[in-house]
Coordinates of C-alpha atoms in Angstrom, one line a residue:
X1 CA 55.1 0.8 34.3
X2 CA 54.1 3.3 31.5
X3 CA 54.5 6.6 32.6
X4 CA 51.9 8.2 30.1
X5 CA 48.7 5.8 31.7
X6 CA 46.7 8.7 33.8
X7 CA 45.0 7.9 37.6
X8 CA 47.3 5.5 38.5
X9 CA 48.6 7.3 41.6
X10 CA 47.6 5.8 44.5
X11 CA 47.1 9.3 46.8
X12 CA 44.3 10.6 43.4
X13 CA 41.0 11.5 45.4
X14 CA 37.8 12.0 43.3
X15 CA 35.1 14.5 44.2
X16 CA 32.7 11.6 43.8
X17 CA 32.7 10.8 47.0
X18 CA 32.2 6.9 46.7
X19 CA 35.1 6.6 45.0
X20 CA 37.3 7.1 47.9
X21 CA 35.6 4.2 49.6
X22 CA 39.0 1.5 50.2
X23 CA 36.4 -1.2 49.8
X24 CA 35.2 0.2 46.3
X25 CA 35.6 -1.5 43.4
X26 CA 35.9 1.2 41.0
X27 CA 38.2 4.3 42.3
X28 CA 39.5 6.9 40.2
X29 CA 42.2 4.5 39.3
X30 CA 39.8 2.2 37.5
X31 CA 37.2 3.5 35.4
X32 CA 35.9 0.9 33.6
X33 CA 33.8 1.1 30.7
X34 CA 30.3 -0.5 29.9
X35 CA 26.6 -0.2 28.8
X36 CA 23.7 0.9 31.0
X37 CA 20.4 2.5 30.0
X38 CA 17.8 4.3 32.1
X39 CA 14.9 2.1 32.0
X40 CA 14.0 -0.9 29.8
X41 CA 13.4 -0.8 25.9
X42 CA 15.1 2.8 26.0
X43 CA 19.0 2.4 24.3
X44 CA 22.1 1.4 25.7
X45 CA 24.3 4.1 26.4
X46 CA 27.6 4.6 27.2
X47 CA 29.2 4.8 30.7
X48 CA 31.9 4.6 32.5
X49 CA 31.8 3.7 36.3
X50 CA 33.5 5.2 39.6
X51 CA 32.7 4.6 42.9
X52 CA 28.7 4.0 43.4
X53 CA 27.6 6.6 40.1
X54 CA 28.3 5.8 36.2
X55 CA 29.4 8.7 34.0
X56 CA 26.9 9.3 31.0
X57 CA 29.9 10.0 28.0
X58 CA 27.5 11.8 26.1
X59 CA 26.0 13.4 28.3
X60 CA 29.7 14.8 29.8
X61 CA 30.9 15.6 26.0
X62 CA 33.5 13.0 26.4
X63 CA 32.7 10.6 23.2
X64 CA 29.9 11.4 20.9
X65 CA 28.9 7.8 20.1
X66 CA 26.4 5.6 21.4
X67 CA 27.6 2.7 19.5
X68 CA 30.2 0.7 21.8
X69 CA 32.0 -0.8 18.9
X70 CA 32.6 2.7 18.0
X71 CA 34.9 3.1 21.2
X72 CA 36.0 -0.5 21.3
X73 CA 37.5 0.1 17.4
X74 CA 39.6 3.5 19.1
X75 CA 43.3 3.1 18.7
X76 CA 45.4 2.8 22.3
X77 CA 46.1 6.4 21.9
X78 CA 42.4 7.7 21.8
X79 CA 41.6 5.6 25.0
X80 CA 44.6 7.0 26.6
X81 CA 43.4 10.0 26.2
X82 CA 39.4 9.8 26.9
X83 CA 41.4 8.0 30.5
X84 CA 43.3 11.3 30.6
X85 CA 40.1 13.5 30.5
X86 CA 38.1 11.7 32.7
X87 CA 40.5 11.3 35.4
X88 CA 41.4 14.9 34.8
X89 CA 37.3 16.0 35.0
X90 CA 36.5 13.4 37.9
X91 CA 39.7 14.2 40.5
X92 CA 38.9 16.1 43.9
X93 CA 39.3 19.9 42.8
X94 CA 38.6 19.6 39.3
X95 CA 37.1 22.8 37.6
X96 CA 34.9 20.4 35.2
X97 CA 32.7 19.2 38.2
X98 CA 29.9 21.0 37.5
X99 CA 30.2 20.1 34.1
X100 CA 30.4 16.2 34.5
X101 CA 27.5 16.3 37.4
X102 CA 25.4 16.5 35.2
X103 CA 26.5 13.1 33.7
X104 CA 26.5 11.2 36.5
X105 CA 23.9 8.4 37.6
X106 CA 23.5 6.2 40.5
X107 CA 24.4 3.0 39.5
X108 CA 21.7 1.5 41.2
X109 CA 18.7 3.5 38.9
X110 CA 20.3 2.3 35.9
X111 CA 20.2 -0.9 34.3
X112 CA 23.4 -2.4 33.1
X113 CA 23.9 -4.8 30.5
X114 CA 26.3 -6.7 28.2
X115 CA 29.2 -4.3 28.0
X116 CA 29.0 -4.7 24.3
X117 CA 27.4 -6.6 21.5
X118 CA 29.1 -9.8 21.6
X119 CA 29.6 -10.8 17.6
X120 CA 31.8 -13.6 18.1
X121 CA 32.9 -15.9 21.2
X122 CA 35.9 -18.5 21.5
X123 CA 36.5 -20.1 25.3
X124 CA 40.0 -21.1 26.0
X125 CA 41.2 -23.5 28.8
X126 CA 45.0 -21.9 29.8
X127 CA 44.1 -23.1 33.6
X128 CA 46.4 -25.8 33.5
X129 CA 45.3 -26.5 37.3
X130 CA 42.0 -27.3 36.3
X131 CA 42.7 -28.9 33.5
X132 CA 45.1 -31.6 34.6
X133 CA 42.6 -32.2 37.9
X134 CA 40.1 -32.8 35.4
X135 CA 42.1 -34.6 33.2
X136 CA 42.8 -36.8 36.2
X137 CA 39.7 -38.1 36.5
X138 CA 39.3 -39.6 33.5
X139 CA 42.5 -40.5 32.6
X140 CA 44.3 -40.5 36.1
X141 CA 47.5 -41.8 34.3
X142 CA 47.8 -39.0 31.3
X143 CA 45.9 -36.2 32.3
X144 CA 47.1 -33.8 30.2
X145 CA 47.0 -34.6 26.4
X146 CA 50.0 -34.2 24.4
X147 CA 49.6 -30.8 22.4
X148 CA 47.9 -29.1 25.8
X149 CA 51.5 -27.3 26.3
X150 CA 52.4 -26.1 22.8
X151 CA 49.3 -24.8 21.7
X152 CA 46.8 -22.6 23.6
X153 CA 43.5 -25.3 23.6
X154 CA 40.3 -23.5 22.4
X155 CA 36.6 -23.9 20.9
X156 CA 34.3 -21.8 19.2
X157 CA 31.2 -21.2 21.5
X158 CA 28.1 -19.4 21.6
X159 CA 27.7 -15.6 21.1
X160 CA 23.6 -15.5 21.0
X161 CA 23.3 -16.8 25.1
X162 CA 26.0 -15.4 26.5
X163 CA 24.0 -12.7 29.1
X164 CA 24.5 -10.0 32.0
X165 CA 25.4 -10.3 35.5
X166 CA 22.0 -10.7 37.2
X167 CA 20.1 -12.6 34.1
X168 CA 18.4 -15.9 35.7
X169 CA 18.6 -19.2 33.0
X170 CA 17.2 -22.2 33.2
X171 CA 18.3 -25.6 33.6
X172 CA 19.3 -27.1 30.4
X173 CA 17.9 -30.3 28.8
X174 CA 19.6 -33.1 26.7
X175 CA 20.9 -36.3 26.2
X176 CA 22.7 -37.9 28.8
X177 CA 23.7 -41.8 29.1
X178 CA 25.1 -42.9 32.6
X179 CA 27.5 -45.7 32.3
X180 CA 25.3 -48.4 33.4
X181 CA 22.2 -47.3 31.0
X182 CA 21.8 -49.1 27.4
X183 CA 20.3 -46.1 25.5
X184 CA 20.8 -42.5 26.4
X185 CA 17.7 -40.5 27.5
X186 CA 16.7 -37.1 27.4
X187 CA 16.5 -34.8 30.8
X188 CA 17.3 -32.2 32.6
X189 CA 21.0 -31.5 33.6
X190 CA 21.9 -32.9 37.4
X191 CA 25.7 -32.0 37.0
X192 CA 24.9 -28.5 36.9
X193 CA 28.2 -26.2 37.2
X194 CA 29.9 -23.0 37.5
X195 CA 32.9 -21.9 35.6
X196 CA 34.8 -19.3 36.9
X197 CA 36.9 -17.6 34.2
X198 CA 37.9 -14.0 32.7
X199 CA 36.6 -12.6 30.2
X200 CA 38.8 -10.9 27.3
X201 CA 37.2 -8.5 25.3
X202 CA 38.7 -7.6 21.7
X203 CA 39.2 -3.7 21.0
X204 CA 40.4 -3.2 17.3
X205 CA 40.0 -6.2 14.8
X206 CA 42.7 -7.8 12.4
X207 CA 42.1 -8.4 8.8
X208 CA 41.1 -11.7 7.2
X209 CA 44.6 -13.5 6.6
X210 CA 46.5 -10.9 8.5
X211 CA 48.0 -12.5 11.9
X212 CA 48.6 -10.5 14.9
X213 CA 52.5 -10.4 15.9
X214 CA 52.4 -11.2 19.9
X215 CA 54.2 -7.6 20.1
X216 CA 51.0 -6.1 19.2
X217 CA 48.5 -8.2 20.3
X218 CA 47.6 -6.5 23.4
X219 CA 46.6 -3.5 21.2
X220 CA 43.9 -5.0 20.0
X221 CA 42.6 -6.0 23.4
X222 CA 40.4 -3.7 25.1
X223 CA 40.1 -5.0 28.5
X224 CA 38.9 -7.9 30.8
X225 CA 36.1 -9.1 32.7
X226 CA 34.6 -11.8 34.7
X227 CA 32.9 -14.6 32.8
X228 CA 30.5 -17.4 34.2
X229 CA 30.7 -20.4 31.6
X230 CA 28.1 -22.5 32.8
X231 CA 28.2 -26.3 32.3
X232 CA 25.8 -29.3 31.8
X233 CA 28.6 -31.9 33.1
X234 CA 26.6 -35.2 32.6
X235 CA 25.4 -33.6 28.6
X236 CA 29.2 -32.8 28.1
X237 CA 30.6 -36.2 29.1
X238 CA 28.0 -38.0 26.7
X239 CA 28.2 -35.7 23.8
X240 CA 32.1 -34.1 23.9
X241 CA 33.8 -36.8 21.8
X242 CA 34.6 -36.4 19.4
X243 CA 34.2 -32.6 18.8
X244 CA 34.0 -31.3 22.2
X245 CA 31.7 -29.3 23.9
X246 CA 28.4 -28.6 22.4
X247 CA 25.3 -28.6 23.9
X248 CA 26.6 -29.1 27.7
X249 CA 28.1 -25.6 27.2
X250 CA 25.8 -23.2 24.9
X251 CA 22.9 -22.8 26.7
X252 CA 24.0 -20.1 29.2
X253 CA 26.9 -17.7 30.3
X254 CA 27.3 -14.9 32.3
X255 CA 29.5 -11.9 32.0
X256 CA 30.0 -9.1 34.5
X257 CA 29.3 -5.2 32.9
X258 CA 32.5 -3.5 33.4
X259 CA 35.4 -3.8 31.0
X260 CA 38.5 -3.3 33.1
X261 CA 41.1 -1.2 31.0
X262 CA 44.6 -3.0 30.4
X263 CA 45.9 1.0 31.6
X264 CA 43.8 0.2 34.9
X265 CA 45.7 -3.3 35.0
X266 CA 49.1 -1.9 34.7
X267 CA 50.3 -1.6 38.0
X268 CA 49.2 -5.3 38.8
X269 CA 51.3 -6.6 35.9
X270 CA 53.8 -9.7 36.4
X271 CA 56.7 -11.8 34.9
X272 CA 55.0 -15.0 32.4
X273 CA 57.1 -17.6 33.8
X274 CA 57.2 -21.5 33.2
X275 CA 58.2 -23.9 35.3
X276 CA 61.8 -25.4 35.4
X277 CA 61.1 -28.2 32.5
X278 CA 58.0 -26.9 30.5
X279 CA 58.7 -26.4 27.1
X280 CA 59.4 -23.0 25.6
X281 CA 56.5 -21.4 23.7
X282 CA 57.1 -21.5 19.6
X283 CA 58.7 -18.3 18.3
X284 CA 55.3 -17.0 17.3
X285 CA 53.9 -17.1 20.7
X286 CA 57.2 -16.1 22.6
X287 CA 58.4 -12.5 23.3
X288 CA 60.3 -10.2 25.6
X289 CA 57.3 -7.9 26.6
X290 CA 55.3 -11.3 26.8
X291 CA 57.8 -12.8 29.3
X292 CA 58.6 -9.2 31.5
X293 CA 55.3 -8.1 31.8
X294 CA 52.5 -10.2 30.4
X295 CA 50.8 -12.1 33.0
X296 CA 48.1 -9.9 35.4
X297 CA 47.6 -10.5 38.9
X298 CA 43.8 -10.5 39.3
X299 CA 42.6 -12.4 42.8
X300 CA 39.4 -14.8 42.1
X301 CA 36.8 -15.3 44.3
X302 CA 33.5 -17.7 44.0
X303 CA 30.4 -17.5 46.1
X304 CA 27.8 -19.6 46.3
X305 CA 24.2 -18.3 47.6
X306 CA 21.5 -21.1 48.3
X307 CA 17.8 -20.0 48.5
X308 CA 17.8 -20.9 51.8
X309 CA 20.5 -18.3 52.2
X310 CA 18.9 -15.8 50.5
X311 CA 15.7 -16.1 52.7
X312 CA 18.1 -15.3 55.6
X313 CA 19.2 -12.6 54.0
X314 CA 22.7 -14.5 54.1
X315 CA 25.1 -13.3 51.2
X316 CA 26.9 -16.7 50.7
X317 CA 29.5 -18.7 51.2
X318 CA 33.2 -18.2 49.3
X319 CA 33.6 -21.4 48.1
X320 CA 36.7 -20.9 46.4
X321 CA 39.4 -18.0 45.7
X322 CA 42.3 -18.2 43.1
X323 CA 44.3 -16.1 40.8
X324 CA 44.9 -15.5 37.1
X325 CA 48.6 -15.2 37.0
X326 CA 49.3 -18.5 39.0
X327 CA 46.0 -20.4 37.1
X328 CA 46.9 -19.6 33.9
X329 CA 49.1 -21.3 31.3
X330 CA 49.0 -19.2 28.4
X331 CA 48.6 -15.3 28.6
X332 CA 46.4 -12.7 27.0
X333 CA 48.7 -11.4 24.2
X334 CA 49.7 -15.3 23.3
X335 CA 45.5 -15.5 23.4
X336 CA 45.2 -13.0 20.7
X337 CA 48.6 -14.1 18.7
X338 CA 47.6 -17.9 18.2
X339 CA 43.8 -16.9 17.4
X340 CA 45.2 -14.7 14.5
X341 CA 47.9 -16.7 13.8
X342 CA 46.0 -18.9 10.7
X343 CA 44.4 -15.5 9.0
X344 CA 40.9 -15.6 11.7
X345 CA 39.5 -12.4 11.8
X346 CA 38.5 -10.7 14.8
X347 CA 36.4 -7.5 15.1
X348 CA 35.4 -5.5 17.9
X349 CA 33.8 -6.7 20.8
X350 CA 34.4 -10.8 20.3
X351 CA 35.3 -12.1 23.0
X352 CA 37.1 -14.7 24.7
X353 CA 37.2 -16.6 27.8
X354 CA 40.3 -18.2 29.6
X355 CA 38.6 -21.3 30.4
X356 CA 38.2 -22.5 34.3
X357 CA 41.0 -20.4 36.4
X358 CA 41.8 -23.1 39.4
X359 CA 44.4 -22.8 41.6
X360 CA 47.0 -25.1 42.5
X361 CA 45.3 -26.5 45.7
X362 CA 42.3 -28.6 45.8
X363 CA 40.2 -25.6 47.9
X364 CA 41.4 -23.6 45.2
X365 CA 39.4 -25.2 42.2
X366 CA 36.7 -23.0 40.3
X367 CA 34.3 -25.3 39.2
X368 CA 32.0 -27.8 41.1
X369 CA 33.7 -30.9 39.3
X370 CA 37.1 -30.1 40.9
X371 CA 35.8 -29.0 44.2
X372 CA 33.7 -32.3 44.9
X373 CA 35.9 -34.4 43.0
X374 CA 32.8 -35.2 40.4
X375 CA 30.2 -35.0 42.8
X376 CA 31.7 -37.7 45.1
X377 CA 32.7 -35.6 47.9
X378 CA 29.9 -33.1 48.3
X379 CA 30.5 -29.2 49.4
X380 CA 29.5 -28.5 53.4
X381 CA 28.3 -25.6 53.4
X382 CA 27.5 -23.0 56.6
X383 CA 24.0 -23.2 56.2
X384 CA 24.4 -26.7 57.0
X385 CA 23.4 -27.8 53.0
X386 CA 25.8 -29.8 50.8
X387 CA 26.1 -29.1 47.4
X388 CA 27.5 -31.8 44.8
X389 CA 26.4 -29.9 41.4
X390 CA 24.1 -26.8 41.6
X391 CA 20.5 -26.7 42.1
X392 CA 17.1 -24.9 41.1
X393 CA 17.4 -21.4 43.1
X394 CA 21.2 -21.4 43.4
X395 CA 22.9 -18.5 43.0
X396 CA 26.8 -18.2 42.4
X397 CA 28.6 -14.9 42.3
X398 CA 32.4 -14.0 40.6
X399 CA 34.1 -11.0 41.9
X400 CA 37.7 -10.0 41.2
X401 CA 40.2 -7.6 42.4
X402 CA 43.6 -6.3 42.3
X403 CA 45.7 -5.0 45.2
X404 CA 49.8 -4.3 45.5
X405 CA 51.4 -1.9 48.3
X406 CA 51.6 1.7 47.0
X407 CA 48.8 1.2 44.7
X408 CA 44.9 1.7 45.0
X409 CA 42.8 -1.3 45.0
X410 CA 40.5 -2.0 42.2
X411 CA 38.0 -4.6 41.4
X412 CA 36.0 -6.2 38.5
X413 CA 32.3 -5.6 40.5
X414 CA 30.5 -9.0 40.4
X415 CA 29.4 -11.8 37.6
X416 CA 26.2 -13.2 39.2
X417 CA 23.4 -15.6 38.2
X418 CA 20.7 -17.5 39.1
X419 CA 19.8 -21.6 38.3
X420 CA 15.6 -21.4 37.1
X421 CA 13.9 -24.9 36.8
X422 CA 14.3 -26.8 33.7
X423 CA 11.1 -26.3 31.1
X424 CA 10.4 -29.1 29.6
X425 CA 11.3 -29.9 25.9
X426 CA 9.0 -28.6 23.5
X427 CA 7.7 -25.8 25.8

């Protein structure tokens, strides 16, 4: 582990009290960066959050921008040493308390948004568990095509609807053509589904025709989050040949408001490992670094709330838990590396998602079309509902954490949102 990262000591206290809290997500240790503002149509400012309060940077004299890309575009240094500062103003005894009061805010009287502009967004699909069990059911004897384990599988989506944890959307309309039917029609979505994935969000960009060496690549990342890509299944199995994913997929997705740090991450770092057999990476997308430390272990967790729930004041039911290091095929730095590899230019805050992170076990699947095996096998849930896609009123929640012995828990807060009635087309 690197010895210069700040706050990663375990027995760190903060003098916000919260903080402290073994159940919090955001402890010293953390300190994850986003947006909130103070009430609506004022401007998004800067913070960073620990325990139950967010840290105005302003406001504390710790960055004098405004303008997240401003931060994002710092060089690894210059967020190691805004870390440095805060954990040195924010740790139990500090003589900058008084100062940095003054910056703080309860987390619950702000509003918190995007964590930054989004200017570009590509979704990936490295869980190899979910993609050979979907693979399987449409092509139960090759699930897996060919070039799935050479080269990391992507397509460009849509920056303009992806929205904050909390945001409500609406059903989405389209073509669809069951099997049996001679024309397709068009109509709301009744395959309705979740997509649990991570969210990588880029720090510094590249130049146009300038690749990223894998070495490097996680310098230009600036830290992860929890994404929500939801999908119109019976508009993506119409329309997804041969191009893929279109308009099953653009309509909505939800991302959680903290960026966590890769220097928050660092303690829950792992060996990238493939199985006895798979092939080794090409030489661009293979490293030393990349195979000692690249993988993150980050526990998943999916819940679902129903609106008969929610009248019952029931928080949900976990409906699945998984992990990024044992869901996912490719990691972040080979992410970054094979985006850049052709000359694309990325800039500050695109962002990427890791496609659906299933586990290896069928309880373990984090979408709706693995769980209930394509609706065939509906969810039971302890309200005594079933569930075979998601319904008007649903509400399904992502949280994350990270936990190892001698090291303080930290978590990724929650990705949640909320299934509205389809509006007709036209209105």
């Amino acid at each position: 582990m690197s010895a210069s990262v700040a706050g990663l000591d375990a027995s760190l206290r903060s003098w916000v009290e919260s903080a402290n809290d073994p159940a919090c997500d955001f402890p010293i240790q953390n300190l994850p960066f986003g947006r909130f503002r103070r009430a609506e149509g004022e401007p998004w400012r800067i913070g960073v959050a620990i325990g139950d309060q967010v840290v105005d940077l302003e406001v504390a004299g710790l960055f004098p921008h405004q303008e997240m890309k401003q931060l994002l575009r710092t060089s690894p240094f210059e967020r190691r040493a805004l870390r440095q500062a805060l954990v040195e103003g924010l740790q139990h005894g500090s003589a900058q308390r008084a100062a940095l009061e003054r910056a703080l805010l309860p987390q619950s009287q702000v509003q918190l948004g995007l964590p930054c502009e989004i200017g570009d967004y590509t979704d990936f699909y490295v869980g190899i568990h979910h993609a050979t069990a979907v693979g399987r059911q449409f092509r139960p004897d090759n699930p897996l095509l060919p070039n799935y384990k050479w080269v990391p599988i992507g397509y460009h989506g849509r920056a303009s609807t992806i929205q904050a944890s909390g945001s409500a959307f609406h059903r989405p309309v389209g073509q669809v053509k069951p099997p049996d039917a001679e024309a397709p029609s068009v109509q709301p979505s009744a395959r309705l589904d979740f997509e649990l994935e991570l969210g990588i969000f880029i720090g510094r960009g590249n130049a146009q025709g300038e690749a990223v060496p894998l070495a490097r690549a996680e310098d230009h990342v600036f830290g992860l989050a929890l994404f929500n890509d939801w999908s119109a299944r019976d508009l993506q199995a119409w329309e997804y040949q041969p191009l893929g994913p279109f308009l099953s997929k653009n309509f909505a997705s939800t991302v959680s408001p903290w960026m966590v740090t890769l220097d928050a991450l660092e303690p829950f770092r792992l060996p990238w490992q493939r199985a006895e057999g798979e092939p080794r990476p090409l030489p661009y997308l293979d490293g030393e670094h990349n195979s000692a430390r690249g993988a993150f272990d980050v526990k998943l967790e999916v819940w679902l709330q129903t609106p008969q729930m929610a009248r019952a004041g029931q928080a949900g039911d976990c409906i699945s838990r998984s992990g990024f290091a044992e869901s996912a095929y490719w990691t972040v730095a080979q992410l970054v590396a094979h985006h850049t590899v052709n000359g694309c230019r990325l800039e500050s805050g695109d962002l990427f998602g890791s496609g659906t992170l299933s586990g290896p076990l069928p309880e373990q699947a984090g979408s709706l079309l693995e769980l209930t095996q394509g609706g065939r096998q509906p969810l039971r849930l302890s309200s005594g509902e079933t569930r075979s896609f998601l319904e008007d009123g649903d509400t399904v929640i992502l949280r994350a954490f990270c936990e190892r012995e001698g090291f303080r828990r930290i978590g990724f807060g929650e990705c949640r949102g909320t299934v509205l009635p389809a509006r007709p087309p036209g209105t």
